[in-house]
Amino acid sequence: MPADILITAPLPPFLYDPLKAGYRCHDYYQASEKAAMLAAEGGAIRGLVQGGGTVTPTALLDALPKLEIISVFGVGYDGVPTTYCRQRGIKVTNTPDVLTDDVADVALALILMTGRGFVRLNRFVHAGEWLTHSPELTTKLGGRKVGILGLGRIGKAIAERVSAMGMKVAYTGRKPQNVRYEYIAELKALAAAVDFLVVACPGGDATRNIVNAEVLAALGKKGTLVNIARGSIVDEPALVAALQAGTIKAAGLDVFADEPRIPPALMAMDNVVLLPHVGSATRETRQAMGDLCKANLDAWFGDKKVLTLIPELQ
Ligand code: 8YV
């Protein structure tokens, strides 16, 4: 008898179809009568599949007394109440490693697009302006310093990429690591020391709004903020204010506080590059994430093992 699985996020067919073939899937995300679905099926649910950004309230988990595993389709699990899951013995898995390179590519792209003005220059050519005047001069990236907030797998992949371009790297995090990059303990001091501040740490309560007005003031007119992690880490109104006041130079953002809604003020700014949360959005990587998301469920419902248990539960 296949296990009952609750689906709480929109899933691509290359994940959803194999899940439907192996499990009894209940689409909570699309259900119009969510309470009724929980009342009818909640008691049978043994697995839950959600996205990286999906917020899973404990009230929902309370309605799933037989839940054994949450398999996150994404590396970030900031929407999962992990302390609650530990108490109830619910396993939580994610999809690390397979998306590292793609997300790091997006950070590099945002550095190039903001630093070298490539988005503006693209508009310039499309608008026929090259016929009438010369393009603007921008900033040489070699020799500039990149500060990485969160030197995990993705942070390290970003450090490698910018190092290859001759940029210098500094980082902050809970503790110094055995790496060749400069460690700066305080986020504000890191911001003050760099030309690009790249946010690459996990989201969640521990990092909520840590990139605040003070940090942005330290980053200053010389500095560009790049965020490929979670919108929750940056105080978004403070960021808008800093850009409006010219406190910082520019921003390159792939993630936002309330996706897909973006503060209208950002849309109009020429020194801001906006992407629609595409860090992992290649066919190859999303397929690998989907395969790993399902493999974790299969391993659990097969022989009570998982492949990528989150660190907090290890
Ligand atoms: C995905 C992400 O967009 O992995 C993450 O944490 O934010 C992204 O890769 C998301 O997980 C898809 O559900």
Coordinates of C-alpha atoms and ligand atoms in Angstrom, one line a residue:
M1 CA 0.0 0.0 0.0
P2 CA 1.7 3.3 -1.1
A3 CA 2.2 5.9 1.6
D4 CA 0.0 9.0 1.7
I5 CA 1.9 12.2 0.9
L6 CA 0.7 15.8 1.3
I7 CA 2.0 18.3 -1.4
T8 CA 2.1 21.8 -0.1
A9 CA 3.9 23.6 -2.9
P10 CA 3.6 23.8 -6.7
L11 CA 5.8 21.0 -8.1
P12 CA 7.1 20.6 -11.7
P13 CA 5.7 17.6 -13.6
F14 CA 9.1 15.8 -13.6
L15 CA 8.8 15.5 -9.8
Y16 CA 5.1 15.4 -9.4
D17 CA 4.5 12.6 -12.0
P18 CA 7.0 10.2 -10.4
L19 CA 5.6 11.0 -7.0
K20 CA 2.1 10.2 -8.2
A21 CA 3.3 6.9 -9.6
G22 CA 4.8 5.9 -6.2
Y23 CA 2.6 7.5 -3.6
R24 CA -1.0 8.5 -2.9
C25 CA -0.5 12.3 -3.3
H26 CA -2.9 14.8 -1.8
D27 CA -2.5 18.2 -3.3
Y28 CA -2.9 20.6 -0.4
Y29 CA -1.4 23.5 -2.3
Q30 CA -4.2 23.4 -5.0
A31 CA -7.0 22.2 -2.7
S32 CA -9.8 24.9 -2.4
E33 CA -11.1 23.2 0.8
K34 CA -7.9 22.8 2.7
A35 CA -9.5 22.3 6.1
A36 CA -11.8 19.6 4.7
M37 CA -8.9 17.9 3.0
L38 CA -7.0 17.8 6.3
A39 CA -10.0 16.5 8.2
A40 CA -10.5 13.8 5.7
E41 CA -6.9 12.7 4.9
G42 CA -4.7 14.3 7.7
G43 CA -4.7 11.1 9.8
A44 CA -3.3 9.0 7.0
I45 CA -0.5 11.4 5.8
R46 CA 3.0 10.0 6.4
G47 CA 5.1 12.3 4.2
L48 CA 5.0 15.9 3.1
V49 CA 6.7 17.5 0.1
Q50 CA 7.2 21.3 0.0
G51 CA 9.4 23.9 -1.7
G52 CA 12.4 25.7 -0.3
G53 CA 10.5 28.8 0.4
T54 CA 7.3 27.1 1.7
V55 CA 6.3 28.1 5.2
T56 CA 5.0 25.1 7.1
P57 CA 3.0 26.1 10.2
T58 CA 3.1 23.8 13.2
A59 CA -0.7 23.9 13.2
L60 CA -0.6 22.1 9.9
L61 CA 1.8 19.5 11.3
D62 CA -0.5 19.1 14.3
A63 CA -3.2 17.9 11.9
L64 CA -0.8 15.2 10.6
P65 CA -0.3 12.9 13.6
K66 CA 1.3 10.1 11.5
L67 CA 3.8 12.3 9.7
E68 CA 7.2 10.7 9.4
I69 CA 9.1 12.9 6.9
I70 CA 9.2 16.3 5.3
S71 CA 11.1 16.2 2.0
V72 CA 12.0 19.7 0.9
F73 CA 12.4 20.4 -2.8
G74 CA 15.1 22.9 -2.3
V75 CA 18.2 23.5 -0.2
G76 CA 16.7 26.1 2.1
Y77 CA 14.4 24.8 4.8
D78 CA 13.8 28.0 6.7
G79 CA 10.0 27.5 6.4
V80 CA 10.2 24.2 8.3
P81 CA 9.8 24.3 12.1
T82 CA 12.8 22.2 12.9
T83 CA 12.6 22.2 16.7
Y84 CA 9.1 21.0 16.5
C85 CA 10.1 18.3 14.0
R86 CA 12.9 17.1 16.3
Q87 CA 10.5 16.9 19.2
R88 CA 8.1 14.8 17.1
G89 CA 10.8 12.7 15.5
I90 CA 9.9 13.9 12.0
K91 CA 12.7 13.6 9.6
V92 CA 13.5 16.7 7.4
T93 CA 15.5 16.4 4.2
N94 CA 16.5 18.9 1.6
T95 CA 18.4 19.0 -1.8
P96 CA 21.9 20.4 -1.1
D97 CA 24.9 20.2 -3.4
V98 CA 23.0 19.6 -6.7
L99 CA 22.1 23.3 -7.0
T100 CA 25.3 24.9 -5.6
D101 CA 27.0 25.7 -9.0
D102 CA 23.8 27.2 -10.5
V103 CA 23.1 29.4 -7.5
A104 CA 26.7 30.6 -7.5
D105 CA 26.5 31.4 -11.2
V106 CA 23.6 33.7 -10.5
A107 CA 25.6 35.5 -7.8
L108 CA 28.4 36.0 -10.3
A109 CA 26.0 37.2 -12.9
L110 CA 24.5 39.8 -10.5
I111 CA 28.0 41.0 -9.7
L112 CA 28.7 41.4 -13.4
M113 CA 25.4 42.9 -14.3
T114 CA 25.5 45.5 -11.5
G115 CA 29.3 46.2 -11.6
R116 CA 29.7 46.4 -15.4
G117 CA 26.2 47.9 -16.0
F118 CA 25.4 45.1 -18.5
V119 CA 21.6 45.3 -18.0
R120 CA 21.6 49.1 -18.6
L121 CA 23.9 48.6 -21.5
N122 CA 21.7 46.0 -23.0
R123 CA 18.7 48.4 -22.8
F124 CA 20.9 51.1 -24.3
V125 CA 21.6 49.0 -27.5
H126 CA 18.0 47.8 -27.7
A127 CA 16.8 51.4 -27.5
G128 CA 19.0 52.4 -30.5
E129 CA 21.0 54.8 -28.3
W130 CA 24.4 53.5 -29.5
L131 CA 23.7 55.2 -32.8
T132 CA 23.7 58.6 -31.2
H133 CA 26.2 58.4 -28.3
S134 CA 28.9 56.3 -26.6
P135 CA 28.1 53.8 -23.9
E136 CA 28.9 54.8 -20.2
L137 CA 32.1 53.7 -18.6
T138 CA 31.6 51.3 -15.7
T139 CA 33.8 49.7 -12.9
K140 CA 36.7 47.3 -13.3
L141 CA 35.9 44.2 -11.2
G142 CA 39.4 42.7 -10.9
G143 CA 41.0 43.9 -7.6
R144 CA 37.6 44.7 -6.0
K145 CA 36.6 43.0 -2.9
V146 CA 33.6 40.7 -2.4
G147 CA 32.3 40.1 1.1
I148 CA 30.3 36.9 1.5
L149 CA 27.8 36.6 4.3
G150 CA 27.7 32.8 4.9
L151 CA 30.6 30.8 3.6
G152 CA 28.7 27.5 3.1
R153 CA 28.7 25.4 0.0
I154 CA 27.2 28.1 -2.1
G155 CA 29.3 30.8 -0.5
K156 CA 32.5 28.9 -1.3
A157 CA 31.4 28.3 -4.9
I158 CA 30.8 32.1 -5.2
A159 CA 34.3 32.8 -3.7
E160 CA 35.9 30.5 -6.3
R161 CA 34.2 32.2 -9.2
V162 CA 35.0 35.7 -8.1
S163 CA 38.6 34.7 -7.2
A164 CA 39.0 33.4 -10.8
M165 CA 38.1 37.0 -11.9
G166 CA 40.9 38.4 -9.8
M167 CA 38.5 39.8 -7.1
K168 CA 39.5 39.6 -3.4
V169 CA 37.3 37.7 -1.0
A170 CA 36.4 38.2 2.6
Y171 CA 33.6 36.5 4.6
T172 CA 31.7 36.4 7.8
G173 CA 29.9 33.6 9.5
R174 CA 29.6 32.0 12.9
K175 CA 33.2 31.1 13.0
P176 CA 36.4 31.3 10.9
Q177 CA 37.0 28.4 8.6
N178 CA 40.2 26.8 7.3
V179 CA 40.1 28.7 4.0
R180 CA 42.4 31.2 2.2
Y181 CA 39.9 34.0 2.5
E182 CA 39.9 36.8 5.0
Y183 CA 37.5 36.3 8.0
I184 CA 35.8 39.4 9.4
A185 CA 33.7 38.5 12.4
E186 CA 31.3 41.5 12.3
L187 CA 28.8 41.8 9.5
K188 CA 29.0 45.6 9.7
A189 CA 32.8 45.6 9.5
L190 CA 32.6 43.2 6.5
A191 CA 30.2 45.6 4.7
A192 CA 32.5 48.5 5.4
A193 CA 35.5 46.6 3.9
V194 CA 34.0 45.4 0.6
D195 CA 32.7 46.6 -2.8
F196 CA 30.1 43.8 -3.1
L197 CA 28.3 42.3 -0.1
V198 CA 26.9 38.9 -1.2
V199 CA 24.2 37.3 1.0
A200 CA 24.6 33.5 0.9
C201 CA 23.5 32.3 4.3
P202 CA 20.4 30.4 5.3
G203 CA 17.1 32.3 6.0
G204 CA 15.0 31.9 9.1
D205 CA 14.7 33.5 12.5
A206 CA 18.5 33.6 13.2
T207 CA 19.2 35.7 10.2
R208 CA 16.0 37.7 9.8
N209 CA 16.7 41.3 8.7
I210 CA 20.4 41.1 9.7
V211 CA 21.3 43.1 6.6
N212 CA 19.7 46.2 8.1
A213 CA 20.0 50.0 7.7
E214 CA 23.3 50.1 9.7
V215 CA 24.9 47.4 7.6
L216 CA 23.8 49.1 4.4
A217 CA 25.2 52.4 5.7
A218 CA 28.5 50.6 6.3
L219 CA 28.4 49.2 2.8
G220 CA 28.1 52.8 1.7
K221 CA 28.3 54.6 -1.7
K222 CA 31.1 52.3 -2.9
G223 CA 29.1 49.2 -2.2
T224 CA 26.6 46.9 -4.0
L225 CA 24.3 44.4 -2.3
V226 CA 23.8 41.0 -4.0
N227 CA 21.2 38.6 -2.5
I228 CA 20.8 35.0 -3.8
A229 CA 19.8 33.5 -0.5
R230 CA 16.5 34.6 1.1
G231 CA 14.6 37.9 1.1
S232 CA 14.1 37.6 4.8
I233 CA 17.8 38.2 5.5
V234 CA 17.6 41.8 4.2
D235 CA 15.5 44.5 5.7
E236 CA 13.7 45.3 2.5
P237 CA 12.3 48.7 3.4
A238 CA 15.7 49.7 4.6
L239 CA 17.2 48.5 1.3
V240 CA 14.7 50.6 -0.7
A241 CA 15.5 53.6 1.5
A242 CA 19.2 53.1 1.1
L243 CA 18.9 52.9 -2.7
Q244 CA 16.6 55.9 -2.8
A245 CA 18.9 58.0 -0.7
G246 CA 22.0 56.9 -2.6
T247 CA 23.4 55.4 0.6
I248 CA 24.6 52.4 -1.4
K249 CA 25.6 52.2 -5.0
A250 CA 23.5 49.4 -6.4
A251 CA 21.7 46.1 -5.8
G252 CA 21.4 42.8 -7.6
L253 CA 18.6 40.7 -6.2
D254 CA 17.3 37.2 -7.0
V255 CA 15.2 36.9 -3.8
F256 CA 12.7 39.1 -2.0
A257 CA 10.7 39.3 1.2
D258 CA 7.3 38.6 -0.3
E259 CA 7.9 36.8 -3.6
P260 CA 6.7 37.2 -6.3
R261 CA 5.8 40.7 -5.1
I262 CA 8.6 43.2 -5.3
P263 CA 8.5 46.8 -3.8
P264 CA 7.4 49.0 -6.8
A265 CA 10.2 51.5 -6.0
L266 CA 12.8 48.9 -7.0
M267 CA 11.3 48.4 -10.4
A268 CA 12.0 52.0 -11.4
M269 CA 15.7 52.0 -10.4
D270 CA 18.4 51.9 -13.0
N271 CA 21.0 50.7 -10.6
V272 CA 19.0 47.7 -9.5
V273 CA 19.0 44.3 -11.2
L274 CA 16.1 42.1 -10.4
L275 CA 15.7 38.4 -11.1
P276 CA 12.7 36.2 -10.4
H277 CA 14.3 33.7 -7.9
V278 CA 16.1 31.7 -10.5
G279 CA 19.2 30.5 -8.6
S280 CA 18.5 26.9 -9.2
A281 CA 16.2 27.3 -12.2
T282 CA 17.9 25.2 -14.9
R283 CA 16.3 22.1 -16.3
E284 CA 19.3 20.0 -15.2
T285 CA 19.4 21.2 -11.6
R286 CA 15.7 21.2 -11.0
Q287 CA 15.6 17.6 -12.3
A288 CA 18.4 16.7 -10.0
M289 CA 16.6 18.4 -7.1
G290 CA 13.4 16.6 -7.9
D291 CA 15.2 13.2 -8.1
L292 CA 16.8 13.8 -4.7
C293 CA 13.6 15.0 -3.2
K294 CA 11.9 11.8 -4.2
A295 CA 14.9 9.6 -3.4
N296 CA 14.7 10.8 0.2
L297 CA 11.1 9.7 0.4
D298 CA 11.8 6.4 -1.3
A299 CA 14.8 5.7 1.0
W300 CA 12.7 6.5 4.1
F301 CA 9.6 4.5 3.1
G302 CA 12.0 1.7 1.9
D303 CA 14.4 1.0 4.6
K304 CA 13.9 3.9 7.1
K305 CA 17.0 5.8 5.9
V306 CA 17.3 9.2 4.3
L307 CA 20.0 10.6 2.0
T308 CA 20.2 14.2 3.0
L309 CA 19.0 14.8 6.6
I310 CA 19.2 18.5 7.6
P311 CA 22.2 19.2 9.9
E312 CA 19.9 20.2 12.9
L313 CA 18.5 16.7 13.0
Q314 CA 21.7 14.8 12.6
Ligands
8YV1 C1 14.0 26.9 -5.3 C2 15.4 27.6 -3.3 O1 13.4 27.9 -6.0 O2 16.6 25.6 -2.9 C3 16.1 26.6 -2.4 O3 16.1 26.8 -1.2 O4 15.0 28.6 -2.9 C4 15.3 27.4 -4.8 O5 16.2 26.5 -5.2 C5 12.9 26.3 -4.5 O6 13.3 25.5 -3.4 C6 11.9 25.5 -5.3 O7 10.9 25.0 -4.5

